[in-house]
Amino acid sequence: MTVELKERVDVGQILQERFPSCVVKSEEFRGDLAVTVRRDGLLEVVSFLKNEPQLDFDLLLDICGVDRLGRSPRFDCVYHLRSLSKRRLIRLKVPLDENDPEVSSITSVWKGANWFERETYDLFGLKFKGHPNLRRILTHEDFKGHALRKDYPADRRHPLARTTDALTTWPESVGEHPERMVVNIGPSHPATHGTLRIQAVIEGETVVESDSEIGYLHRCFEKMAENHTYAQIVAYTDRLNYCSSFMNNAGFALAVEKLLDIQVPERIRLIRVILSELTRIMDHLVAIAANLVDLGAITNFWYFFRPREEIYDLLEACCGARLTVNYARIGGFPLDVPESFVEMVNEILRRLPRFIDDVDRLNTKNRIFQGRTRNIGVMKKEDAIEWGFTGPCLRASGVEYDVRKAHPYLDYESFDFVVPVGTNGDIYDRIAVRMEEMRQSMRIVKQAMKRFGSGPYKIDEKTISLPEKDKAYSDIESLINHFKLVMEGITPPSGEVYSYTEAANGELGFYLISDGGPKPYRLKVRPPCFPIFQGMNEMLKGTLVADSIAILASLNIIAGELDR
């Protein structure tokens, strides 16, 4: 930790020495390095951060806006960059004036900047000079204003009363080639679940070009977060990746705990690890099963749902809910795990390998399966990083990056497990990586169960955890404590952090800004699905229409997480 901290400070110093006229200041809070840069120097600074071998910030994680209403300049455009090789993170902040909120686009540096800049334009009205196609992405073209500005009412609605095209220029190319036609894949298609739309130009059975449309499930989670207390937000995180909702709960709780600068006891960390890894398995079961269904192998789908239901039984025993569990809390859990917890987890571990092995044997060496998955939907290593891929999709392309190994949290550094990687970045590798990751998750859970014992299920701090219910009924101080915490909420100190975990689809990040009040001033989610789906059009080019569904399924796009 000390070495990493020193390296982060050095990055700030290097930038200040190299760009004295561009860098305004460099500061650190809770171990996060933040450098403020003048907008005129942004392109030069990010190009240096990416291309300087000593720094090697090759992965663009996120771009977002922050509205500092009442301050001049009013807006910040915020960039989070990661160096995969150096294991560093840096936050760049570019102040922008309300009357001229424009900064240079960095799409010439990273392909993955495209959708992030469109989202920032859509929700904040910040403009990106040189962006190839700056238009709305999560809201629609008839939407008035920018929803995440502080002076935008949370209850305002703008209905869309007309149809729009995802494709903006390609119909002309269709006219020049009579054999080409435009087809819609979704949103009313079983594989797109009513939430995704891919508009493709095809020639015969081959996809020539395509563009994607999202936002059908956008609910502006981040606006809701600004209007609820920290404890109330946990339930909203369930609706991000609802196939592995507990991991969202735990990720958000960790972000607030980082802001509070607290660490929960070991038993709480172990419960979080056990349930997170079982949830990861559950997510991968659904991802693989759905992918195989879209290839025509429906038996696997029903077979894999059996162990998923058994993990749901465990979650239900813990908290009473199965899909959207709302179980983690800031500082622990609302109630302890049941007495049957150890027995239920061990039974899952005993039964699960058979299901994984059976589906693996049924498909992996099957010639039809291999013909439908090998060299289909290929994403090369360099391109995956360019688009901002993380998680199984990045590892399938051959990049051994896993947050649990590179930046351990919840004591992951103490568990023995390997990070499986693919070689070709195709559908086959994405399924194979997820299959092996389930086995590695079982290894982690087995080790965690050996350490599991008695202890607290929530932190003993009255400004964070509610008192036991029997004490609230019988002790006046506990009653007052309960009342104040419910009515006033948790109040972290002023500051901002970026906290991140290895969720089922990749790096799930929470950029959290506190002004010292009971509600976040700003909460930005870095959804792993967002950059992955952005790269899909590149994968589709030149493939058969029939393969497009298999490619989409292999990415495991979850609309709740994608649209937020």
GROMACS .gro file of N, CA, C and O in nm, residues 175-256:
model
  328
  175GLY      N    1  -2.860   0.296  -5.057
  175GLY     CA    2  -2.909   0.337  -5.187
  175GLY      C    3  -2.809   0.311  -5.298
  175GLY      O    4  -2.846   0.281  -5.412
  176GLU      N    5  -2.681   0.319  -5.267
  176GLU     CA    6  -2.578   0.296  -5.368
  176GLU      C    7  -2.558   0.148  -5.397
  176GLU      O    8  -2.497   0.109  -5.495
  177HIS      N    9  -2.609   0.063  -5.305
  177HIS     CA   10  -2.594  -0.082  -5.322
  177HIS      C   11  -2.732  -0.147  -5.306
  177HIS      O   12  -2.775  -0.176  -5.193
  178PRO      N   13  -2.806  -0.166  -5.416
  178PRO     CA   14  -2.943  -0.218  -5.409
  178PRO      C   15  -2.953  -0.353  -5.337
  178PRO      O   16  -3.060  -0.388  -5.286
  179GLU      N   17  -2.844  -0.428  -5.333
  179GLU     CA   18  -2.850  -0.559  -5.267
  179GLU      C   19  -2.846  -0.548  -5.115
  179GLU      O   20  -2.863  -0.647  -5.045
  180ARG      N   21  -2.825  -0.428  -5.065
  180ARG     CA   22  -2.818  -0.409  -4.920
  180ARG      C   23  -2.953  -0.365  -4.866
  180ARG      O   24  -3.031  -0.299  -4.935
  181MET      N   25  -2.979  -0.399  -4.740
  181MET     CA   26  -3.102  -0.355  -4.674
  181MET      C   27  -3.075  -0.330  -4.526
  181MET      O   28  -2.976  -0.379  -4.471
  182VAL      N   29  -3.162  -0.251  -4.466
  182VAL     CA   30  -3.149  -0.220  -4.323
  182VAL      C   31  -3.246  -0.307  -4.245
  182VAL      O   32  -3.365  -0.315  -4.280
  183VAL      N   33  -3.199  -0.370  -4.139
  183VAL     CA   34  -3.287  -0.452  -4.054
  183VAL      C   35  -3.271  -0.408  -3.908
  183VAL      O   36  -3.164  -0.362  -3.867
  184ASN      N   37  -3.379  -0.420  -3.835
  184ASN     CA   38  -3.376  -0.393  -3.691
  184ASN      C   39  -3.364  -0.525  -3.616
  184ASN      O   40  -3.445  -0.616  -3.637
  185ILE      N   41  -3.265  -0.535  -3.531
  185ILE     CA   42  -3.252  -0.649  -3.440
  185ILE      C   43  -3.290  -0.596  -3.302
  185ILE      O   44  -3.212  -0.529  -3.237
  186GLY      N   45  -3.412  -0.620  -3.261
  186GLY     CA   46  -3.464  -0.562  -3.138
  186GLY      C   47  -3.520  -0.424  -3.162
  186GLY      O   48  -3.511  -0.372  -3.273
  187PRO      N   49  -3.583  -0.361  -3.062
  187PRO     CA   50  -3.590  -0.413  -2.925
  187PRO      C   51  -3.691  -0.526  -2.904
  187PRO      O   52  -3.684  -0.597  -2.805
  188SER      N   53  -3.787  -0.542  -3.000
  188SER     CA   54  -3.887  -0.650  -2.984
  188SER      C   55  -3.832  -0.779  -3.041
  188SER      O   56  -3.875  -0.825  -3.148
  189HIS      N   57  -3.735  -0.833  -2.974
  189HIS     CA   58  -3.671  -0.959  -3.016
  189HIS      C   59  -3.637  -1.036  -2.890
  189HIS      O   60  -3.591  -0.976  -2.791
  190PRO      N   61  -3.660  -1.167  -2.889
  190PRO     CA   62  -3.634  -1.243  -2.765
  190PRO      C   63  -3.493  -1.226  -2.710
  190PRO      O   64  -3.472  -1.231  -2.589
  191ALA      N   65  -3.395  -1.204  -2.798
  191ALA     CA   66  -3.256  -1.193  -2.751
  191ALA      C   67  -3.222  -1.054  -2.700
  191ALA      O   68  -3.121  -1.037  -2.633
  192THR      N   69  -3.304  -0.955  -2.732
  192THR     CA   70  -3.273  -0.819  -2.687
  192THR      C   71  -3.364  -0.774  -2.574
  192THR      O   72  -3.348  -0.662  -2.524
  193HIS      N   73  -3.459  -0.858  -2.536
  193HIS     CA   74  -3.537  -0.840  -2.414
  193HIS      C   75  -3.613  -0.707  -2.409
  193HIS      O   76  -3.643  -0.657  -2.300
  194GLY      N   77  -3.642  -0.648  -2.522
  194GLY     CA   78  -3.716  -0.522  -2.525
  194GLY      C   79  -3.634  -0.402  -2.483
  194GLY      O   80  -3.689  -0.293  -2.469
  195THR      N   81  -3.504  -0.418  -2.464
  195THR     CA   82  -3.424  -0.308  -2.408
  195THR      C   83  -3.305  -0.269  -2.495
  195THR      O   84  -3.238  -0.172  -2.464
  196LEU      N   85  -3.278  -0.343  -2.601
  196LEU     CA   86  -3.165  -0.310  -2.687
  196LEU      C   87  -3.212  -0.307  -2.832
  196LEU      O   88  -3.302  -0.382  -2.869
  197ARG      N   89  -3.152  -0.223  -2.911
  197ARG     CA   90  -3.184  -0.218  -3.053
  197ARG      C   91  -3.055  -0.206  -3.133
  197ARG      O   92  -2.974  -0.116  -3.107
  198ILE      N   93  -3.039  -0.298  -3.227
  198ILE     CA   94  -2.924  -0.291  -3.318
  198ILE      C   95  -2.980  -0.274  -3.458
  198ILE      O   96  -3.060  -0.357  -3.503
  199GLN      N   97  -2.945  -0.166  -3.522
  199GLN     CA   98  -2.991  -0.142  -3.658
  199GLN      C   99  -2.873  -0.172  -3.751
  199GLN      O  100  -2.767  -0.110  -3.738
  200ALA      N  101  -2.896  -0.269  -3.838
  200ALA     CA  102  -2.783  -0.320  -3.917
  200ALA      C  103  -2.809  -0.309  -4.066
  200ALA      O  104  -2.922  -0.328  -4.113
  201VAL      N  105  -2.704  -0.278  -4.140
  201VAL     CA  106  -2.707  -0.285  -4.286
  201VAL      C  107  -2.653  -0.422  -4.324
  201VAL      O  108  -2.541  -0.457  -4.285
  202ILE      N  109  -2.734  -0.499  -4.394
  202ILE     CA  110  -2.688  -0.633  -4.431
  202ILE      C  111  -2.685  -0.648  -4.582
  202ILE      O  112  -2.759  -0.582  -4.655
  203GLU      N  113  -2.595  -0.732  -4.626
  203GLU     CA  114  -2.585  -0.767  -4.768
  203GLU      C  115  -2.592  -0.919  -4.773
  203GLU      O  116  -2.497  -0.986  -4.732
  204GLY      N  117  -2.704  -0.971  -4.820
  204GLY     CA  118  -2.726  -1.114  -4.806
  204GLY      C  119  -2.741  -1.149  -4.660
  204GLY      O  120  -2.825  -1.092  -4.590
  205GLU      N  121  -2.657  -1.238  -4.609
  205GLU     CA  122  -2.662  -1.276  -4.468
  205GLU      C  123  -2.552  -1.209  -4.386
  205GLU      O  124  -2.534  -1.239  -4.269
  206THR      N  125  -2.478  -1.119  -4.450
  206THR     CA  126  -2.362  -1.060  -4.384
  206THR      C  127  -2.392  -0.918  -4.334
  206THR      O  128  -2.449  -0.837  -4.408
  207VAL      N  129  -2.350  -0.892  -4.210
  207VAL     CA  130  -2.365  -0.758  -4.154
  207VAL      C  131  -2.253  -0.670  -4.209
  207VAL      O  132  -2.135  -0.698  -4.187
  208VAL      N  133  -2.292  -0.564  -4.281
  208VAL     CA  134  -2.193  -0.472  -4.338
  208VAL      C  135  -2.158  -0.363  -4.238
  208VAL      O  136  -2.042  -0.326  -4.222
  209GLU      N  137  -2.259  -0.312  -4.171
  209GLU     CA  138  -2.241  -0.203  -4.075
  209GLU      C  139  -2.356  -0.207  -3.977
  209GLU      O  140  -2.462  -0.262  -4.007
  210SER      N  141  -2.337  -0.149  -3.860
  210SER     CA  142  -2.447  -0.148  -3.763
  210SER      C  143  -2.426  -0.035  -3.663
  210SER      O  144  -2.316   0.018  -3.649
  211ASP      N  145  -2.532   0.000  -3.595
  211ASP     CA  146  -2.523   0.093  -3.482
  211ASP      C  147  -2.624   0.047  -3.378
  211ASP      O  148  -2.722  -0.020  -3.410
  212SER      N  149  -2.599   0.083  -3.254
  212SER     CA  150  -2.683   0.033  -3.145
  212SER      C  151  -2.753   0.148  -3.075
  212SER      O  152  -2.702   0.260  -3.069
  213GLU      N  153  -2.868   0.117  -3.022
  213GLU     CA  154  -2.946   0.216  -2.948
  213GLU      C  155  -2.976   0.159  -2.809
  213GLU      O  156  -3.019   0.044  -2.798
  214ILE      N  157  -2.954   0.241  -2.707
  214ILE     CA  158  -2.983   0.197  -2.570
  214ILE      C  159  -3.070   0.303  -2.502
  214ILE      O  160  -3.111   0.400  -2.565
  215GLY      N  161  -3.098   0.286  -2.377
  215GLY     CA  162  -3.176   0.385  -2.303
  215GLY      C  163  -3.319   0.344  -2.277
  215GLY      O  164  -3.393   0.415  -2.208
  216TYR      N  165  -3.361   0.229  -2.330
  216TYR     CA  166  -3.500   0.185  -2.310
  216TYR      C  167  -3.533   0.162  -2.161
  216TYR      O  168  -3.647   0.169  -2.120
  217LEU      N  169  -3.431   0.129  -2.082
  217LEU     CA  170  -3.452   0.100  -1.939
  217LEU      C  171  -3.388   0.207  -1.850
  217LEU      O  172  -3.371   0.188  -1.731
  218HIS      N  173  -3.355   0.322  -1.910
  218HIS     CA  174  -3.288   0.426  -1.831
  218HIS      C  175  -3.386   0.485  -1.729
  218HIS      O  176  -3.495   0.526  -1.764
  219ARG      N  177  -3.346   0.489  -1.602
  219ARG     CA  178  -3.433   0.542  -1.496
  219ARG      C  179  -3.362   0.653  -1.419
  219ARG      O  180  -3.410   0.700  -1.319
  220CYS      N  181  -3.244   0.691  -1.467
  220CYS     CA  182  -3.161   0.794  -1.405
  220CYS      C  183  -3.135   0.761  -1.258
  220CYS      O  184  -3.168   0.839  -1.167
  221PHE      N  185  -3.079   0.644  -1.238
  221PHE     CA  186  -3.043   0.597  -1.104
  221PHE      C  187  -2.959   0.700  -1.029
  221PHE      O  188  -2.975   0.721  -0.909
  222GLU      N  189  -2.871   0.769  -1.104
  222GLU     CA  190  -2.780   0.863  -1.037
  222GLU      C  191  -2.854   0.985  -0.985
  222GLU      O  192  -2.818   1.043  -0.883
  223LYS      N  193  -2.962   1.027  -1.054
  223LYS     CA  194  -3.044   1.137  -1.004
  223LYS      C  195  -3.119   1.091  -0.878
  223LYS      O  196  -3.130   1.167  -0.780
  224MET      N  197  -3.170   0.970  -0.882
  224MET     CA  198  -3.239   0.917  -0.763
  224MET      C  199  -3.145   0.911  -0.644
  224MET      O  200  -3.184   0.940  -0.530
  225ALA      N  201  -3.019   0.873  -0.670
  225ALA     CA  202  -2.923   0.861  -0.560
  225ALA      C  203  -2.899   0.995  -0.493
  225ALA      O  204  -2.876   1.001  -0.371
  226GLU      N  205  -2.904   1.104  -0.571
  226GLU     CA  206  -2.882   1.237  -0.513
  226GLU      C  207  -2.999   1.281  -0.425
  226GLU      O  208  -2.988   1.379  -0.352
  227ASN      N  209  -3.111   1.211  -0.435
  227ASN     CA  210  -3.229   1.250  -0.360
  227ASN      C  211  -3.267   1.148  -0.252
  227ASN      O  212  -3.380   1.150  -0.202
  228HIS      N  213  -3.177   1.058  -0.220
  228HIS     CA  214  -3.200   0.959  -0.115
  228HIS      C  215  -3.077   0.950  -0.025
  228HIS      O  216  -2.966   0.983  -0.067
  229THR      N  217  -3.100   0.901   0.098
  229THR     CA  218  -2.987   0.886   0.189
  229THR      C  219  -2.901   0.768   0.145
  229THR      O  220  -2.943   0.683   0.066
  230TYR      N  221  -2.782   0.762   0.200
  230TYR     CA  222  -2.688   0.655   0.162
  230TYR      C  223  -2.749   0.516   0.187
  230TYR      O  224  -2.735   0.426   0.106
  231ALA      N  225  -2.817   0.501   0.300
  231ALA     CA  226  -2.876   0.371   0.333
  231ALA      C  227  -2.988   0.336   0.236
  231ALA      O  228  -3.005   0.218   0.198
  232GLN      N  229  -3.066   0.434   0.192
  232GLN     CA  230  -3.177   0.407   0.101
  232GLN      C  231  -3.128   0.367  -0.038
  232GLN      O  232  -3.199   0.297  -0.111
  233ILE      N  233  -3.010   0.409  -0.076
  233ILE     CA  234  -2.961   0.382  -0.212
  233ILE      C  235  -2.930   0.234  -0.234
  233ILE      O  236  -2.936   0.185  -0.346
  234VAL      N  237  -2.900   0.162  -0.125
  234VAL     CA  238  -2.863   0.020  -0.141
  234VAL      C  239  -2.967  -0.056  -0.220
  234VAL      O  240  -2.936  -0.134  -0.310
  235ALA      N  241  -3.095  -0.032  -0.190
  235ALA     CA  242  -3.201  -0.105  -0.260
  235ALA      C  243  -3.202  -0.072  -0.410
  235ALA      O  244  -3.234  -0.158  -0.493
  236TYR      N  245  -3.167   0.051  -0.446
  236TYR     CA  246  -3.164   0.088  -0.587
  236TYR      C  247  -3.051   0.017  -0.662
  236TYR      O  248  -3.062  -0.008  -0.782
  237THR      N  249  -2.941  -0.012  -0.590
  237THR     CA  250  -2.829  -0.079  -0.659
  237THR      C  251  -2.868  -0.221  -0.702
  237THR      O  252  -2.807  -0.275  -0.793
  238ASP      N  253  -2.967  -0.282  -0.635
  238ASP     CA  254  -3.014  -0.414  -0.676
  238ASP      C  255  -3.050  -0.418  -0.823
  238ASP      O  256  -3.034  -0.519  -0.890
  239ARG      N  257  -3.104  -0.304  -0.873
  239ARG     CA  258  -3.159  -0.300  -1.009
  239ARG      C  259  -3.052  -0.273  -1.114
  239ARG      O  260  -3.085  -0.253  -1.231
  240LEU      N  261  -2.926  -0.267  -1.078
  240LEU     CA  262  -2.821  -0.252  -1.179
  240LEU      C  263  -2.806  -0.387  -1.250
  240LEU      O  264  -2.883  -0.418  -1.338
  241ASN      N  265  -2.713  -0.470  -1.209
  241ASN     CA  266  -2.709  -0.606  -1.263
  241ASN      C  267  -2.793  -0.694  -1.171
  241ASN      O  268  -2.746  -0.744  -1.069
  242TYR      N  269  -2.919  -0.712  -1.210
  242TYR     CA  270  -3.013  -0.785  -1.123
  242TYR      C  271  -2.987  -0.936  -1.123
  242TYR      O  272  -3.051  -1.008  -1.048
  243CYS      N  273  -2.898  -0.984  -1.208
  243CYS     CA  274  -2.862  -1.127  -1.204
  243CYS      C  275  -2.761  -1.155  -1.092
  243CYS      O  276  -2.737  -1.270  -1.059
  244SER      N  277  -2.699  -1.051  -1.039
  244SER     CA  278  -2.603  -1.069  -0.930
  244SER      C  279  -2.612  -0.947  -0.838
  244SER      O  280  -2.515  -0.877  -0.816
  245SER      N  281  -2.732  -0.924  -0.788
  245SER     CA  282  -2.761  -0.798  -0.719
  245SER      C  283  -2.678  -0.780  -0.592
  245SER      O  284  -2.643  -0.667  -0.557
  246PHE      N  285  -2.646  -0.889  -0.523
  246PHE     CA  286  -2.570  -0.872  -0.398
  246PHE      C  287  -2.436  -0.803  -0.423
  246PHE      O  288  -2.389  -0.725  -0.340
  247MET      N  289  -2.374  -0.833  -0.537
  247MET     CA  290  -2.244  -0.771  -0.565
  247MET      C  291  -2.257  -0.620  -0.581
  247MET      O  292  -2.165  -0.545  -0.548
  248ASN      N  293  -2.370  -0.573  -0.632
  248ASN     CA  294  -2.393  -0.428  -0.641
  248ASN      C  295  -2.406  -0.369  -0.501
  248ASN      O  296  -2.350  -0.263  -0.472
  249ASN      N  297  -2.484  -0.437  -0.415
  249ASN     CA  298  -2.501  -0.392  -0.276
  249ASN      C  299  -2.365  -0.378  -0.208
  249ASN      O  300  -2.333  -0.274  -0.148
  250ALA      N  301  -2.285  -0.484  -0.218
  250ALA     CA  302  -2.156  -0.486  -0.149
  250ALA      C  303  -2.061  -0.380  -0.206
  250ALA      O  304  -1.988  -0.314  -0.133
  251GLY      N  305  -2.064  -0.363  -0.339
  251GLY     CA  306  -1.978  -0.262  -0.402
  251GLY      C  307  -2.011  -0.122  -0.355
  251GLY      O  308  -1.921  -0.042  -0.326
  252PHE      N  309  -2.141  -0.091  -0.346
  252PHE     CA  310  -2.180   0.043  -0.300
  252PHE      C  311  -2.144   0.061  -0.151
  252PHE      O  312  -2.095   0.168  -0.111
  253ALA      N  313  -2.169  -0.042  -0.071
  253ALA     CA  314  -2.135  -0.032   0.072
  253ALA      C  315  -1.986  -0.005   0.089
  253ALA      O  316  -1.945   0.077   0.173
  254LEU      N  317  -1.903  -0.072   0.010
  254LEU     CA  318  -1.758  -0.050   0.018
  254LEU      C  319  -1.721   0.093  -0.020
  254LEU      O  320  -1.628   0.152   0.039
  255ALA      N  321  -1.791   0.150  -0.117
  255ALA     CA  322  -1.762   0.289  -0.158
  255ALA      C  323  -1.790   0.385  -0.043
  255ALA      O  324  -1.709   0.474  -0.015
  256VAL      N  325  -1.904   0.368   0.024
  256VAL     CA  326  -1.938   0.457   0.135
  256VAL      C  327  -1.841   0.434   0.252
  256VAL      O  328  -1.798   0.528   0.319
   0.00000   0.00000   0.00000
